[in-house]
Amino acid sequence: MNCRPCTVDADYVLRNDQVEPLPTPPGTLGPDARALYRFIEIFAAEQNLEPPHLLSTCRSREEQLNLQRRWDAGDREGIRARPADPDTSKHVADEHGICHAFDLFNSDSWLRTVGQHVVKTFPGARWGGNWLPPDLPHFDVQPSRRWIRAASFKI
């Protein structure tokens, strides 16, 4: 799974007619969140639904604050609900560089079908469709254990 938003195994993006390297993600999606994403993939396939389309995963504190500032200033394009504070957002990587949330950009109907199934059947998962105001694309998971940084030791 590629954790950079809106890319398909690409290392560059076209921006203002210039080819620029993609920014390095601020973290990696944790194992529990990856398991949730895989669970969604399997459920969608079993139900003959389109696969999940990943919009975003890990964000830096600065990116999260910028999204909040945009929302507060009335610039809500592409933002469906006010972003959480960086200290509580599961999109912001923890001290080990692991985040526990992702957003999908499937249709609202698809998100409702999948989101309702997820909250009933995947332990520790939350779906933003149950919040007020709803944030249908958002999924996160409470990690089942403490994970250490990838590649921090040799086997």
PDB file of C-alpha atoms in Angstrom:
ATOM      1  CA  MET A   1       0.000   0.000   0.000  1.00  0.00           C
ATOM      2  CA  ASN A   2       1.331   3.383  -0.937  1.00  0.00           C
ATOM      3  CA  CYS A   3       0.897   5.838   1.946  1.00  0.00           C
ATOM      4  CA  ARG A   4       1.429   8.994  -0.074  1.00  0.00           C
ATOM      5  CA  PRO A   5      -1.865  10.630  -0.986  1.00  0.00           C
ATOM      6  CA  CYS A   6      -3.210  10.248  -4.518  1.00  0.00           C
ATOM      7  CA  THR A   7      -0.204   8.477  -6.031  1.00  0.00           C
ATOM      8  CA  VAL A   8       0.248   5.161  -7.727  1.00  0.00           C
ATOM      9  CA  ASP A   9       3.860   4.076  -7.321  1.00  0.00           C
ATOM     10  CA  ALA A  10       5.095   7.443  -8.565  1.00  0.00           C
ATOM     11  CA  ASP A  11       7.893   9.524  -7.104  1.00  0.00           C
ATOM     12  CA  TYR A  12       7.042  12.768  -8.895  1.00  0.00           C
ATOM     13  CA  VAL A  13       4.014  15.010  -9.298  1.00  0.00           C
ATOM     14  CA  LEU A  14       3.168  17.595 -11.970  1.00  0.00           C
ATOM     15  CA  ARG A  15       2.560  20.937 -10.262  1.00  0.00           C
ATOM     16  CA  ASN A  16       2.244  24.237 -12.144  1.00  0.00           C
ATOM     17  CA  ASP A  17       3.663  22.585 -15.293  1.00  0.00           C
ATOM     18  CA  GLN A  18       6.773  21.588 -13.321  1.00  0.00           C
ATOM     19  CA  VAL A  19       7.726  18.058 -12.381  1.00  0.00           C
ATOM     20  CA  GLU A  20       8.533  18.042  -8.672  1.00  0.00           C
ATOM     21  CA  PRO A  21       9.521  15.202  -6.362  1.00  0.00           C
ATOM     22  CA  LEU A  22       6.789  14.174  -3.965  1.00  0.00           C
ATOM     23  CA  PRO A  23       7.330  15.247  -0.369  1.00  0.00           C
ATOM     24  CA  THR A  24       8.524  12.609   2.039  1.00  0.00           C
ATOM     25  CA  PRO A  25       5.600  11.414   4.155  1.00  0.00           C
ATOM     26  CA  PRO A  26       5.881  12.517   7.799  1.00  0.00           C
ATOM     27  CA  GLY A  27       5.283   8.972   9.058  1.00  0.00           C
ATOM     28  CA  THR A  28       4.047   5.546   8.165  1.00  0.00           C
ATOM     29  CA  LEU A  29       0.646   3.958   8.632  1.00  0.00           C
ATOM     30  CA  GLY A  30       0.795   1.639  11.633  1.00  0.00           C
ATOM     31  CA  PRO A  31       0.196  -2.112  11.431  1.00  0.00           C
ATOM     32  CA  ASP A  32      -3.300  -1.925  12.961  1.00  0.00           C
ATOM     33  CA  ALA A  33      -4.391   0.783  10.510  1.00  0.00           C
ATOM     34  CA  ARG A  34      -2.893  -1.211   7.631  1.00  0.00           C
ATOM     35  CA  ALA A  35      -4.877  -4.234   8.831  1.00  0.00           C
ATOM     36  CA  LEU A  36      -8.034  -2.083   8.854  1.00  0.00           C
ATOM     37  CA  TYR A  37      -7.336  -0.913   5.302  1.00  0.00           C
ATOM     38  CA  ARG A  38      -6.824  -4.527   4.181  1.00  0.00           C
ATOM     39  CA  PHE A  39     -10.057  -5.523   5.976  1.00  0.00           C
ATOM     40  CA  ILE A  40     -11.875  -2.823   3.985  1.00  0.00           C
ATOM     41  CA  GLU A  41     -10.293  -4.044   0.733  1.00  0.00           C
ATOM     42  CA  ILE A  42     -11.471  -7.606   1.379  1.00  0.00           C
ATOM     43  CA  PHE A  43     -14.975  -6.537   2.421  1.00  0.00           C
ATOM     44  CA  ALA A  44     -15.338  -4.367  -0.684  1.00  0.00           C
ATOM     45  CA  ALA A  45     -14.250  -7.254  -2.915  1.00  0.00           C
ATOM     46  CA  GLU A  46     -16.638  -9.688  -1.208  1.00  0.00           C
ATOM     47  CA  GLN A  47     -19.523  -7.244  -1.685  1.00  0.00           C
ATOM     48  CA  ASN A  48     -18.588  -6.518  -5.319  1.00  0.00           C
ATOM     49  CA  LEU A  49     -17.872  -2.887  -4.420  1.00  0.00           C
ATOM     50  CA  GLU A  50     -15.111  -0.821  -5.934  1.00  0.00           C
ATOM     51  CA  PRO A  51     -11.856  -0.982  -3.946  1.00  0.00           C
ATOM     52  CA  PRO A  52     -11.033   1.691  -1.367  1.00  0.00           C
ATOM     53  CA  HIS A  53      -9.287   4.759  -2.787  1.00  0.00           C
ATOM     54  CA  LEU A  54      -6.744   6.204  -0.379  1.00  0.00           C
ATOM     55  CA  LEU A  55      -6.781   9.985  -0.044  1.00  0.00           C
ATOM     56  CA  SER A  56      -4.480  10.659   2.908  1.00  0.00           C
ATOM     57  CA  THR A  57      -2.732   9.006   5.807  1.00  0.00           C
ATOM     58  CA  CYS A  58       0.050  10.550   7.857  1.00  0.00           C
ATOM     59  CA  ARG A  59       0.385  14.306   8.260  1.00  0.00           C
ATOM     60  CA  SER A  60       2.900  16.475  10.055  1.00  0.00           C
ATOM     61  CA  ARG A  61       1.766  18.687  12.941  1.00  0.00           C
ATOM     62  CA  GLU A  62       2.221  21.659  10.619  1.00  0.00           C
ATOM     63  CA  GLU A  63      -0.006  20.121   7.918  1.00  0.00           C
ATOM     64  CA  GLN A  64      -2.704  19.394  10.501  1.00  0.00           C
ATOM     65  CA  LEU A  65      -2.528  22.955  11.868  1.00  0.00           C
ATOM     66  CA  ASN A  66      -2.673  24.359   8.334  1.00  0.00           C
ATOM     67  CA  LEU A  67      -5.836  22.343   7.629  1.00  0.00           C
ATOM     68  CA  GLN A  68      -7.369  23.725  10.845  1.00  0.00           C
ATOM     69  CA  ARG A  69      -6.429  27.290   9.892  1.00  0.00           C
ATOM     70  CA  ARG A  70      -7.954  26.850   6.426  1.00  0.00           C
ATOM     71  CA  TRP A  71     -11.182  25.533   7.954  1.00  0.00           C
ATOM     72  CA  ASP A  72     -11.335  28.360  10.501  1.00  0.00           C
ATOM     73  CA  ALA A  73     -10.740  30.948   7.750  1.00  0.00           C
ATOM     74  CA  GLY A  74     -13.646  29.536   5.727  1.00  0.00           C
ATOM     75  CA  ASP A  75     -11.464  27.798   3.108  1.00  0.00           C
ATOM     76  CA  ARG A  76     -13.055  24.362   3.313  1.00  0.00           C
ATOM     77  CA  GLU A  77     -12.357  23.056  -0.179  1.00  0.00           C
ATOM     78  CA  GLY A  78     -11.513  19.375   0.142  1.00  0.00           C
ATOM     79  CA  ILE A  79     -12.087  19.402   3.931  1.00  0.00           C
ATOM     80  CA  ARG A  80     -15.330  17.816   5.151  1.00  0.00           C
ATOM     81  CA  ALA A  81     -15.006  18.453   8.896  1.00  0.00           C
ATOM     82  CA  ARG A  82     -12.778  20.590  11.098  1.00  0.00           C
ATOM     83  CA  PRO A  83      -9.489  18.729  11.524  1.00  0.00           C
ATOM     84  CA  ALA A  84      -8.621  17.553  15.036  1.00  0.00           C
ATOM     85  CA  ASP A  85      -5.893  19.192  17.064  1.00  0.00           C
ATOM     86  CA  PRO A  86      -2.448  17.766  16.229  1.00  0.00           C
ATOM     87  CA  ASP A  87      -2.066  16.478  19.794  1.00  0.00           C
ATOM     88  CA  THR A  88      -5.132  14.251  19.425  1.00  0.00           C
ATOM     89  CA  SER A  89      -5.225  13.564  15.666  1.00  0.00           C
ATOM     90  CA  LYS A  90      -4.463   9.995  14.648  1.00  0.00           C
ATOM     91  CA  HIS A  91      -3.289  11.385  11.285  1.00  0.00           C
ATOM     92  CA  VAL A  92      -0.267  12.938  13.027  1.00  0.00           C
ATOM     93  CA  ALA A  93       2.567  10.483  13.510  1.00  0.00           C
ATOM     94  CA  ASP A  94       3.490   9.588  17.086  1.00  0.00           C
ATOM     95  CA  GLU A  95       6.994   9.747  18.563  1.00  0.00           C
ATOM     96  CA  HIS A  96       7.885   6.586  16.623  1.00  0.00           C
ATOM     97  CA  GLY A  97       6.723   7.943  13.253  1.00  0.00           C
ATOM     98  CA  ILE A  98       3.517   5.867  13.168  1.00  0.00           C
ATOM     99  CA  CYS A  99       0.037   7.218  12.450  1.00  0.00           C
ATOM    100  CA  HIS A 100      -3.267   5.416  12.930  1.00  0.00           C
ATOM    101  CA  ALA A 101      -5.740   7.092  10.534  1.00  0.00           C
ATOM    102  CA  PHE A 102      -6.522   7.359   6.859  1.00  0.00           C
ATOM    103  CA  ASP A 103      -9.099   9.047   4.654  1.00  0.00           C
ATOM    104  CA  LEU A 104     -10.709   7.468   1.604  1.00  0.00           C
ATOM    105  CA  PHE A 105     -12.215   9.245  -1.415  1.00  0.00           C
ATOM    106  CA  ASN A 106     -14.935   6.805  -2.410  1.00  0.00           C
ATOM    107  CA  SER A 107     -18.574   7.853  -2.842  1.00  0.00           C
ATOM    108  CA  ASP A 108     -20.657   8.757   0.203  1.00  0.00           C
ATOM    109  CA  SER A 109     -22.866   5.700  -0.351  1.00  0.00           C
ATOM    110  CA  TRP A 110     -19.803   3.438  -0.477  1.00  0.00           C
ATOM    111  CA  LEU A 111     -18.345   5.063   2.648  1.00  0.00           C
ATOM    112  CA  ARG A 112     -21.622   4.581   4.558  1.00  0.00           C
ATOM    113  CA  THR A 113     -21.836   0.898   3.592  1.00  0.00           C
ATOM    114  CA  VAL A 114     -18.220   0.183   4.471  1.00  0.00           C
ATOM    115  CA  GLY A 115     -18.084   2.459   7.526  1.00  0.00           C
ATOM    116  CA  GLN A 116     -21.100   0.841   9.169  1.00  0.00           C
ATOM    117  CA  HIS A 117     -19.622  -2.610   8.567  1.00  0.00           C
ATOM    118  CA  VAL A 118     -16.233  -1.550   9.976  1.00  0.00           C
ATOM    119  CA  VAL A 119     -17.586  -0.224  13.273  1.00  0.00           C
ATOM    120  CA  LYS A 120     -19.633  -3.407  13.799  1.00  0.00           C
ATOM    121  CA  THR A 121     -16.921  -5.900  12.971  1.00  0.00           C
ATOM    122  CA  PHE A 122     -13.378  -4.470  13.364  1.00  0.00           C
ATOM    123  CA  PRO A 123     -12.290  -4.159  17.022  1.00  0.00           C
ATOM    124  CA  GLY A 124     -10.855  -0.770  17.929  1.00  0.00           C
ATOM    125  CA  ALA A 125     -11.873   0.896  14.647  1.00  0.00           C
ATOM    126  CA  ARG A 126     -13.689   4.212  14.403  1.00  0.00           C
ATOM    127  CA  TRP A 127     -15.415   5.742  11.413  1.00  0.00           C
ATOM    128  CA  GLY A 128     -15.951   9.467  11.072  1.00  0.00           C
ATOM    129  CA  GLY A 129     -19.463   8.922   9.711  1.00  0.00           C
ATOM    130  CA  ASN A 130     -20.650   8.456  13.303  1.00  0.00           C
ATOM    131  CA  TRP A 131     -19.393  11.881  14.400  1.00  0.00           C
ATOM    132  CA  LEU A 132     -21.174  15.224  14.549  1.00  0.00           C
ATOM    133  CA  PRO A 133     -20.556  16.698  12.094  1.00  0.00           C
ATOM    134  CA  PRO A 134     -19.882  13.546  10.071  1.00  0.00           C
ATOM    135  CA  ASP A 135     -16.494  12.995   8.417  1.00  0.00           C
ATOM    136  CA  LEU A 136     -17.417  10.096   6.106  1.00  0.00           C
ATOM    137  CA  PRO A 137     -13.951   9.542   4.551  1.00  0.00           C
ATOM    138  CA  HIS A 138     -12.180   9.169   7.919  1.00  0.00           C
ATOM    139  CA  PHE A 139     -11.182   5.822   9.467  1.00  0.00           C
ATOM    140  CA  ASP A 140      -8.869   5.295  12.403  1.00  0.00           C
ATOM    141  CA  VAL A 141      -7.953   2.547  14.776  1.00  0.00           C
ATOM    142  CA  GLN A 142      -6.786   2.320  18.351  1.00  0.00           C
ATOM    143  CA  PRO A 143      -3.485   0.437  18.199  1.00  0.00           C
ATOM    144  CA  SER A 144      -3.689  -2.937  19.899  1.00  0.00           C
ATOM    145  CA  ARG A 145      -0.105  -2.694  21.147  1.00  0.00           C
ATOM    146  CA  ARG A 146       2.786  -0.252  21.265  1.00  0.00           C
ATOM    147  CA  TRP A 147       4.819  -0.398  18.094  1.00  0.00           C
ATOM    148  CA  ILE A 148       8.431   0.599  17.779  1.00  0.00           C
ATOM    149  CA  ARG A 149       9.916   2.446  14.864  1.00  0.00           C
ATOM    150  CA  ALA A 150      10.421   0.340  11.775  1.00  0.00           C
ATOM    151  CA  ALA A 151      14.051  -0.640  11.124  1.00  0.00           C
ATOM    152  CA  SER A 152      15.148   0.471  14.596  1.00  0.00           C
ATOM    153  CA  PHE A 153      16.724  -2.900  15.195  1.00  0.00           C
ATOM    154  CA  LYS A 154      18.212  -5.750  13.180  1.00  0.00           C
ATOM    155  CA  ILE A 155      16.849  -9.247  13.236  1.00  0.00           C
TER     156      ILE A 155
END
